[in-house]
Amino acid sequence: MQQLPAHKVYEVQESKETADAVAYAFLSNTGEPVPYPYKYTKIADDDVRIRILFTGLCHSDCLHSRGLWDPYITYPSCPGHEVVGSVEKVGTGVTKFKVGDKVGCNPQRWMCQTCEQCKKGDNQLCSQNIGLYDDNNFGGYSTHIQVAERMVFRIPEGFNDALGSPLLCAGVTVYAPLKRFYKPNYTCAVIGIGGLGHLAVQYAAKLGMTVTAFTTSKNREQEIKKLGASNLSSSIDKESLKTEQGKYDIVINTLYIEDEEVFKSHQRLTAPTGTYIQVGAPPSKVNFKLDHAYIILNQIRVAGSLIGSYDETQEMLEFSAQNNVYPIVETFEFEEFPKAFDRMEKGQAKFRCVVNVGKWAQANGLWK
Ligand SMILES: [Zn+2]
Ligand SMILES: [Zn+2]
């Protein structure tokens, strides 16, 4: 078993008065997250301690904290991996960041920088990869987070901190694969206009592609067109999906619809020699079926994608700041964490939930 980085060391406190930080933590797989004050017992040489300004809530936080992913999860569990903040303290060996720098973190907590994937620049696939959910380090549902320097991102000038934190997970999940396979004159189908899809529409349009949004929300036509879609089409109507077959150079599917015929018709939207990207994850027991005949006879490239590499993530932050690409968010106060989580867990949020952490942390003496 590989030794985890040292930044995870903390000690629980009775109250926020003696604490360095306050998290919202789950004490078991049921119930809501509760305030959880803690003190850092050390800062490793390569650690950056971050004051969290804004933190995004992601559906994988539910899957983790409810114990639906990892049967070995231990509690308390503090999820959260969409963080924008500023540097409060650095370890003695930190060279890239200094106190006061605006920074961000994503779901990845460690990369080795020496394995084959890291050497190729695909460090999100690092063989020693540690994700937030692989260790019990406190995540972004907190006033602070301590992360190894190599996994800290620089927030560019002009970035909208209040809106931008979900880009660290949802944004790069769609930006990275679109960027890998696009050409500016391409036609692009975005399937599902939710948390991921409404960002994919914006990135695809800003990259110069002509975008069609496949959705069941015809009533949101104005809003979706404002994001950059030229057309809307049904994501589930079998007849209309048939008429769209083979029209799109890139298809990015943020959904997984269990109806096999619908799922195959999503794949068939891809034009001959085009690229079909699946980012919507089916439940783990699903028998994911590719339309092999269509894929072979039309030389379709099928691609999966996992967040993005360090460089892709940094590039995405800069692209978003320059092109004004941000999610539509509902914003909550720090004390409203349980409410925000509940809305996100029930799928009621439009489109992502963000908590304003910095305001509460500063007012409560946690910026030391
Ligand atoms: Zn996420
Ligand atoms: Zn590696």
CSV table of C-alpha atoms and ligand atoms in Angstrom, one decimal:
chain,number,residue,atom,x,y,z
A,1,MET,CA,0.0,0.0,0.0
A,2,GLN,CA,1.4,3.3,-1.0
A,3,GLN,CA,2.0,5.9,1.6
A,4,LEU,CA,-0.4,8.8,1.3
A,5,PRO,CA,0.9,12.3,1.2
A,6,ALA,CA,1.3,13.9,4.6
A,7,HIS,CA,-1.2,16.8,4.1
A,8,LYS,CA,-4.1,14.7,5.4
A,9,VAL,CA,-3.1,15.1,9.1
A,10,TYR,CA,-5.7,16.9,11.2
A,11,GLU,CA,-7.1,16.8,14.7
A,12,VAL,CA,-10.8,17.2,15.6
A,13,GLN,CA,-11.6,20.2,17.8
A,14,GLU,CA,-14.5,20.9,20.2
A,15,SER,CA,-15.4,24.3,18.7
A,16,LYS,CA,-14.4,26.6,16.0
A,17,GLU,CA,-12.6,28.9,18.5
A,18,THR,CA,-9.5,26.6,18.7
A,19,ALA,CA,-9.8,25.3,15.1
A,20,ASP,CA,-7.9,26.2,12.0
A,21,ALA,CA,-10.8,25.2,9.8
A,22,VAL,CA,-14.5,24.1,9.9
A,23,ALA,CA,-15.7,21.4,7.5
A,24,TYR,CA,-19.2,20.1,6.8
A,25,ALA,CA,-18.8,16.4,7.3
A,26,PHE,CA,-21.0,13.3,7.1
A,27,LEU,CA,-20.8,11.2,10.2
A,28,SER,CA,-22.5,8.2,8.5
A,29,ASN,CA,-24.1,7.3,5.3
A,30,THR,CA,-27.4,8.8,6.3
A,31,GLY,CA,-28.4,12.3,7.5
A,32,GLU,CA,-27.1,15.7,6.6
A,33,PRO,CA,-23.5,17.0,6.8
A,34,VAL,CA,-22.7,18.7,10.2
A,35,PRO,CA,-20.2,21.4,11.1
A,36,TYR,CA,-16.9,19.7,12.0
A,37,PRO,CA,-14.1,21.9,13.4
A,38,TYR,CA,-10.5,20.7,13.1
A,39,LYS,CA,-6.9,21.7,13.4
A,40,TYR,CA,-4.1,20.9,11.1
A,41,THR,CA,-1.3,19.2,13.0
A,42,LYS,CA,1.3,19.9,10.3
A,43,ILE,CA,1.9,21.2,6.9
A,44,ALA,CA,4.2,19.1,4.7
A,45,ASP,CA,7.1,20.7,2.8
A,46,ASP,CA,5.2,20.5,-0.5
A,47,ASP,CA,1.8,21.5,0.9
A,48,VAL,CA,-0.3,24.5,0.2
A,49,ARG,CA,-3.0,25.4,2.7
A,50,ILE,CA,-5.9,27.2,0.9
A,51,ARG,CA,-8.6,29.4,2.3
A,52,ILE,CA,-11.6,28.3,0.4
A,53,LEU,CA,-13.6,31.2,-1.1
A,54,PHE,CA,-16.2,29.3,-3.1
A,55,THR,CA,-16.8,25.6,-3.3
A,56,GLY,CA,-19.0,23.7,-5.8
A,57,LEU,CA,-21.1,20.6,-5.1
A,58,CYS,CA,-20.9,17.7,-7.5
A,59,HIS,CA,-23.2,14.6,-7.7
A,60,SER,CA,-20.2,12.3,-7.1
A,61,ASP,CA,-20.1,13.8,-3.6
A,62,CYS,CA,-23.4,12.1,-2.9
A,63,LEU,CA,-22.3,8.8,-4.3
A,64,HIS,CA,-19.2,8.9,-2.1
A,65,SER,CA,-20.6,10.2,1.1
A,66,ARG,CA,-23.7,8.0,1.0
A,67,GLY,CA,-21.4,5.0,0.6
A,68,LEU,CA,-22.7,4.1,-2.8
A,69,TRP,CA,-19.3,4.0,-4.5
A,70,ASP,CA,-16.8,2.7,-2.0
A,71,PRO,CA,-17.8,0.1,0.5
A,72,TYR,CA,-14.7,0.9,2.5
A,73,ILE,CA,-15.5,4.6,3.1
A,74,THR,CA,-14.8,5.7,6.6
A,75,TYR,CA,-16.5,8.5,8.4
A,76,PRO,CA,-16.4,11.4,9.0
A,77,SER,CA,-16.4,12.1,5.3
A,78,CYS,CA,-16.0,15.6,4.0
A,79,PRO,CA,-16.4,15.6,0.2
A,80,GLY,CA,-16.0,18.4,-2.3
A,81,HIS,CA,-13.6,18.9,-5.1
A,82,GLU,CA,-14.5,22.1,-6.9
A,83,VAL,CA,-12.5,24.7,-5.0
A,84,VAL,CA,-11.5,28.3,-5.6
A,85,GLY,CA,-9.6,30.0,-2.9
A,86,SER,CA,-6.4,31.8,-1.9
A,87,VAL,CA,-3.2,30.6,-0.4
A,88,GLU,CA,-3.0,31.0,3.4
A,89,LYS,CA,0.2,29.2,4.1
A,90,VAL,CA,2.8,27.2,2.2
A,91,GLY,CA,5.3,24.4,3.2
A,92,THR,CA,9.0,25.1,3.2
A,93,GLY,CA,9.5,23.4,-0.2
A,94,VAL,CA,6.7,25.1,-2.1
A,95,THR,CA,8.1,27.1,-5.1
A,96,LYS,CA,5.2,27.9,-7.4
A,97,PHE,CA,2.8,29.6,-5.0
A,98,LYS,CA,3.0,32.2,-2.3
A,99,VAL,CA,0.6,33.5,0.4
A,100,GLY,CA,-2.3,35.4,-1.2
A,101,ASP,CA,-2.2,33.7,-4.6
A,102,LYS,CA,-5.6,32.8,-6.1
A,103,VAL,CA,-5.7,29.0,-6.6
A,104,GLY,CA,-8.0,26.1,-7.2
A,105,CYS,CA,-8.3,22.3,-6.7
A,106,ASN,CA,-10.0,19.6,-8.6
A,107,PRO,CA,-10.9,16.0,-7.7
A,108,GLN,CA,-7.3,14.8,-8.0
A,109,ARG,CA,-5.1,14.8,-4.9
A,110,TRP,CA,-1.8,13.3,-6.1
A,111,MET,CA,0.1,12.4,-9.3
A,112,CYS,CA,3.5,10.7,-9.3
A,113,GLN,CA,5.0,12.6,-12.3
A,114,THR,CA,7.1,9.6,-13.1
A,115,CYS,CA,4.8,6.9,-14.5
A,116,GLU,CA,4.2,6.4,-18.2
A,117,GLN,CA,0.8,8.3,-18.1
A,118,CYS,CA,2.3,11.2,-16.2
A,119,LYS,CA,5.3,11.4,-18.6
A,120,LYS,CA,2.8,11.5,-21.5
A,121,GLY,CA,1.0,14.4,-19.8
A,122,ASP,CA,-2.1,12.2,-19.0
A,123,ASN,CA,-1.5,12.7,-15.3
A,124,GLN,CA,-5.2,12.3,-14.5
A,125,LEU,CA,-4.6,8.6,-15.3
A,126,CYS,CA,-1.5,8.4,-13.1
A,127,SER,CA,-0.9,4.8,-11.9
A,128,GLN,CA,-0.3,6.3,-8.4
A,129,ASN,CA,-3.3,8.6,-8.7
A,130,ILE,CA,-5.0,9.5,-5.5
A,131,GLY,CA,-8.4,11.1,-5.8
A,132,LEU,CA,-10.2,12.9,-3.1
A,133,TYR,CA,-12.3,9.8,-2.6
A,134,ASP,CA,-9.3,7.5,-2.2
A,135,ASP,CA,-8.1,9.1,1.0
A,136,ASN,CA,-9.9,10.5,4.0
A,137,ASN,CA,-8.4,13.9,3.7
A,138,PHE,CA,-11.0,16.6,4.2
A,139,GLY,CA,-12.3,17.9,0.9
A,140,GLY,CA,-13.8,21.1,-0.3
A,141,TYR,CA,-16.8,21.2,2.0
A,142,SER,CA,-14.7,23.2,4.4
A,143,THR,CA,-13.2,26.6,5.1
A,144,HIS,CA,-9.8,25.3,4.2
A,145,ILE,CA,-8.1,22.6,2.3
A,146,GLN,CA,-4.4,21.4,2.3
A,147,VAL,CA,-3.2,20.0,-1.0
A,148,ALA,CA,0.2,19.1,-2.4
A,149,GLU,CA,1.6,21.9,-4.6
A,150,ARG,CA,1.6,19.7,-7.7
A,151,MET,CA,-2.2,19.4,-7.6
A,152,VAL,CA,-2.9,23.1,-7.1
A,153,PHE,CA,-4.0,25.2,-10.1
A,154,ARG,CA,-3.5,28.9,-10.7
A,155,ILE,CA,-6.7,30.9,-11.0
A,156,PRO,CA,-6.2,33.4,-13.9
A,157,GLU,CA,-6.8,37.2,-13.9
A,158,GLY,CA,-10.4,38.1,-14.5
A,159,PHE,CA,-11.8,34.7,-13.4
A,160,ASN,CA,-15.3,34.9,-11.8
A,161,ASP,CA,-14.6,33.2,-8.5
A,162,ALA,CA,-18.3,33.2,-7.4
A,163,LEU,CA,-19.4,31.3,-10.5
A,164,GLY,CA,-16.3,29.4,-11.6
A,165,SER,CA,-15.6,26.8,-8.9
A,166,PRO,CA,-17.7,24.0,-10.7
A,167,LEU,CA,-15.4,24.3,-13.7
A,168,LEU,CA,-12.7,22.5,-11.8
A,169,CYS,CA,-14.7,19.2,-12.2
A,170,ALA,CA,-17.8,19.7,-14.5
A,171,GLY,CA,-16.0,22.2,-16.8
A,172,VAL,CA,-12.9,20.3,-17.5
A,173,THR,CA,-14.8,17.0,-17.9
A,174,VAL,CA,-16.4,18.4,-21.0
A,175,TYR,CA,-13.8,20.9,-22.1
A,176,ALA,CA,-10.9,18.4,-22.2
A,177,PRO,CA,-12.5,15.8,-24.6
A,178,LEU,CA,-14.0,18.5,-26.9
A,179,LYS,CA,-10.6,20.2,-27.1
A,180,ARG,CA,-8.8,16.9,-27.9
A,181,PHE,CA,-11.0,16.1,-30.9
A,182,TYR,CA,-12.5,19.3,-32.3
A,183,LYS,CA,-12.0,21.4,-35.4
A,184,PRO,CA,-13.5,24.9,-35.5
A,185,ASN,CA,-15.8,24.1,-38.4
A,186,TYR,CA,-17.2,20.9,-36.9
A,187,THR,CA,-20.8,20.2,-36.1
A,188,CYS,CA,-21.3,19.2,-32.5
A,189,ALA,CA,-24.1,17.4,-30.7
A,190,VAL,CA,-24.4,17.8,-26.9
A,191,ILE,CA,-26.7,15.3,-25.4
A,192,GLY,CA,-28.3,16.3,-22.1
A,193,ILE,CA,-28.4,19.9,-21.0
A,194,GLY,CA,-27.7,19.6,-17.3
A,195,GLY,CA,-24.7,20.4,-15.2
A,196,LEU,CA,-22.2,19.0,-17.7
A,197,GLY,CA,-24.2,19.7,-20.9
A,198,HIS,CA,-24.9,23.4,-20.4
A,199,LEU,CA,-21.1,23.8,-20.1
A,200,ALA,CA,-20.4,21.6,-23.1
A,201,VAL,CA,-22.7,23.8,-25.2
A,202,GLN,CA,-20.8,26.9,-24.2
A,203,TYR,CA,-17.3,25.4,-24.8
A,204,ALA,CA,-18.2,23.8,-28.1
A,205,ALA,CA,-19.7,27.1,-29.4
A,206,LYS,CA,-16.7,29.2,-28.1
A,207,LEU,CA,-14.4,26.7,-29.8
A,208,GLY,CA,-16.2,27.6,-33.1
A,209,MET,CA,-18.3,24.6,-33.6
A,210,THR,CA,-22.0,24.7,-34.6
A,211,VAL,CA,-23.9,23.2,-31.7
A,212,THR,CA,-27.1,21.3,-31.5
A,213,ALA,CA,-28.5,20.6,-28.0
A,214,PHE,CA,-30.3,17.3,-27.5
A,215,THR,CA,-32.7,17.7,-24.6
A,216,THR,CA,-36.1,17.1,-23.3
A,217,SER,CA,-36.4,20.7,-22.1
A,218,LYS,CA,-37.9,22.3,-25.2
A,219,ASN,CA,-39.3,25.0,-22.9
A,220,ARG,CA,-35.8,26.2,-22.1
A,221,GLU,CA,-35.1,26.9,-25.8
A,222,GLN,CA,-34.2,30.6,-25.3
A,223,GLU,CA,-31.9,29.9,-22.4
A,224,ILE,CA,-30.1,27.1,-24.2
A,225,LYS,CA,-29.7,29.1,-27.4
A,226,LYS,CA,-28.2,31.9,-25.3
A,227,LEU,CA,-25.5,29.5,-24.1
A,228,GLY,CA,-24.5,29.0,-27.8
A,229,ALA,CA,-26.7,26.3,-29.3
A,230,SER,CA,-27.9,26.9,-32.8
A,231,ASN,CA,-30.6,24.3,-32.7
A,232,LEU,CA,-32.5,22.1,-30.2
A,233,SER,CA,-33.6,18.5,-30.8
A,234,SER,CA,-35.1,15.8,-28.6
A,235,SER,CA,-32.7,13.5,-26.7
A,236,ILE,CA,-35.3,10.7,-26.4
A,237,ASP,CA,-37.7,10.9,-29.3
A,238,LYS,CA,-36.8,7.9,-31.4
A,239,GLU,CA,-38.2,9.3,-34.7
A,240,SER,CA,-36.5,12.6,-34.5
A,241,LEU,CA,-33.2,11.0,-33.3
A,242,LYS,CA,-33.4,8.9,-36.5
A,243,THR,CA,-33.6,12.0,-38.7
A,244,GLU,CA,-30.5,13.4,-37.0
A,245,GLN,CA,-28.4,10.3,-37.7
A,246,GLY,CA,-24.9,10.8,-39.0
A,247,LYS,CA,-24.9,14.6,-38.9
A,248,TYR,CA,-22.4,15.4,-36.2
A,249,ASP,CA,-18.6,15.4,-36.3
A,250,ILE,CA,-18.5,15.3,-32.5
A,251,VAL,CA,-21.1,13.9,-30.2
A,252,ILE,CA,-20.7,14.4,-26.5
A,253,ASN,CA,-23.1,12.4,-24.4
A,254,THR,CA,-23.5,13.6,-20.8
A,255,LEU,CA,-26.4,11.2,-20.3
A,256,TYR,CA,-26.8,7.5,-20.1
A,257,ILE,CA,-30.3,6.5,-21.1
A,258,GLU,CA,-31.1,2.9,-20.3
A,259,ASP,CA,-33.4,2.4,-23.3
A,260,GLU,CA,-31.0,0.5,-25.6
A,261,GLU,CA,-32.5,1.8,-28.8
A,262,VAL,CA,-32.2,5.4,-27.6
A,263,PHE,CA,-28.6,4.9,-26.4
A,264,LYS,CA,-27.7,3.4,-29.7
A,265,SER,CA,-29.3,6.2,-31.6
A,266,HIS,CA,-27.2,8.7,-29.6
A,267,GLN,CA,-24.1,6.9,-31.0
A,268,ARG,CA,-25.6,7.0,-34.5
A,269,LEU,CA,-25.8,10.8,-34.4
A,270,THR,CA,-22.0,10.7,-35.1
A,271,ALA,CA,-21.0,11.4,-38.7
A,272,PRO,CA,-18.8,8.9,-40.6
A,273,THR,CA,-15.2,9.2,-39.2
A,274,GLY,CA,-16.5,11.4,-36.4
A,275,THR,CA,-16.0,11.1,-32.7
A,276,TYR,CA,-18.5,9.9,-30.1
A,277,ILE,CA,-17.5,10.9,-26.5
A,278,GLN,CA,-19.3,9.3,-23.5
A,279,VAL,CA,-18.9,11.3,-20.3
A,280,GLY,CA,-22.3,10.4,-18.7
A,281,ALA,CA,-21.5,7.4,-16.5
A,282,PRO,CA,-24.1,4.5,-16.3
A,283,PRO,CA,-24.7,2.8,-12.9
A,284,SER,CA,-21.9,0.2,-12.4
A,285,LYS,CA,-24.1,-2.9,-13.1
A,286,VAL,CA,-25.2,-1.6,-16.5
A,287,ASN,CA,-24.3,-3.6,-19.6
A,288,PHE,CA,-23.1,-0.7,-21.7
A,289,LYS,CA,-23.9,-1.5,-25.4
A,290,LEU,CA,-22.1,-0.1,-28.3
A,291,ASP,CA,-23.7,-0.2,-31.8
A,292,HIS,CA,-20.8,-2.1,-33.2
A,293,ALA,CA,-22.2,-2.3,-36.8
A,294,TYR,CA,-22.7,1.5,-37.0
A,295,ILE,CA,-19.3,2.2,-35.4
A,296,ILE,CA,-17.4,-0.2,-37.6
A,297,LEU,CA,-19.1,0.6,-40.9
A,298,ASN,CA,-18.7,4.3,-40.3
A,299,GLN,CA,-15.3,4.3,-38.8
A,300,ILE,CA,-16.5,6.1,-35.6
A,301,ARG,CA,-14.0,6.8,-32.9
A,302,VAL,CA,-15.4,6.1,-29.5
A,303,ALA,CA,-13.8,8.0,-26.6
A,304,GLY,CA,-14.1,8.1,-22.9
A,305,SER,CA,-12.8,10.9,-20.7
A,306,LEU,CA,-11.9,11.4,-17.1
A,307,ILE,CA,-11.8,15.0,-15.8
A,308,GLY,CA,-8.6,16.4,-17.6
A,309,SER,CA,-4.9,16.5,-17.2
A,310,TYR,CA,-3.2,19.1,-15.1
A,311,ASP,CA,-2.3,21.1,-18.2
A,312,GLU,CA,-5.8,20.7,-19.7
A,313,THR,CA,-7.3,21.9,-16.4
A,314,GLN,CA,-5.1,25.0,-16.3
A,315,GLU,CA,-5.9,25.7,-19.9
A,316,MET,CA,-9.6,25.3,-19.3
A,317,LEU,CA,-9.5,27.9,-16.5
A,318,GLU,CA,-7.8,30.4,-18.8
A,319,PHE,CA,-10.1,29.7,-21.7
A,320,SER,CA,-13.1,30.1,-19.4
A,321,ALA,CA,-11.9,33.4,-18.0
A,322,GLN,CA,-11.1,34.7,-21.6
A,323,ASN,CA,-14.3,33.6,-23.1
A,324,ASN,CA,-16.7,34.1,-20.2
A,325,VAL,CA,-17.7,30.5,-19.9
A,326,TYR,CA,-19.3,29.8,-16.5
A,327,PRO,CA,-22.0,27.5,-15.1
A,328,ILE,CA,-25.4,28.7,-14.1
A,329,VAL,CA,-25.4,28.3,-10.4
A,330,GLU,CA,-27.5,28.5,-7.3
A,331,THR,CA,-25.4,30.1,-4.5
A,332,PHE,CA,-25.7,29.3,-0.8
A,333,GLU,CA,-24.3,30.6,2.5
A,334,PHE,CA,-21.9,28.4,4.4
A,335,GLU,CA,-24.5,27.6,7.1
A,336,GLU,CA,-26.8,26.4,4.2
A,337,PHE,CA,-24.5,23.5,3.2
A,338,PRO,CA,-27.1,20.9,4.2
A,339,LYS,CA,-29.7,22.6,2.1
A,340,ALA,CA,-27.4,23.0,-0.9
A,341,PHE,CA,-26.5,19.3,-0.6
A,342,ASP,CA,-30.1,18.3,-0.4
A,343,ARG,CA,-31.0,20.2,-3.6
A,344,MET,CA,-28.0,18.8,-5.4
A,345,GLU,CA,-28.7,15.2,-4.2
A,346,LYS,CA,-32.4,15.4,-5.3
A,347,GLY,CA,-31.4,16.8,-8.7
A,348,GLN,CA,-33.3,20.1,-8.0
A,349,ALA,CA,-30.4,22.5,-8.6
A,350,LYS,CA,-30.2,24.6,-11.6
A,351,PHE,CA,-27.5,23.7,-12.8
A,352,ARG,CA,-24.8,23.6,-10.1
A,353,CYS,CA,-24.7,24.5,-6.4
A,354,VAL,CA,-22.0,26.7,-5.1
A,355,VAL,CA,-21.4,27.7,-1.4
A,356,ASN,CA,-19.9,31.0,-0.5
A,357,VAL,CA,-17.4,29.8,2.1
A,358,GLY,CA,-15.1,32.8,2.4
A,359,LYS,CA,-17.7,35.2,3.7
A,360,TRP,CA,-18.5,33.0,6.7
A,361,ALA,CA,-14.9,32.0,7.4
A,362,GLN,CA,-13.7,35.5,7.5
A,363,ALA,CA,-16.6,36.7,9.6
A,364,ASN,CA,-16.0,33.9,12.1
A,365,GLY,CA,-12.2,34.4,12.6
A,366,LEU,CA,-11.0,31.4,10.6
A,367,TRP,CA,-8.7,33.5,8.4
A,368,LYS,CA,-5.8,33.5,10.7
B,1,ZN,ZN,-17.2,16.2,-9.6
B,2,ZN,ZN,2.0,9.1,-12.5
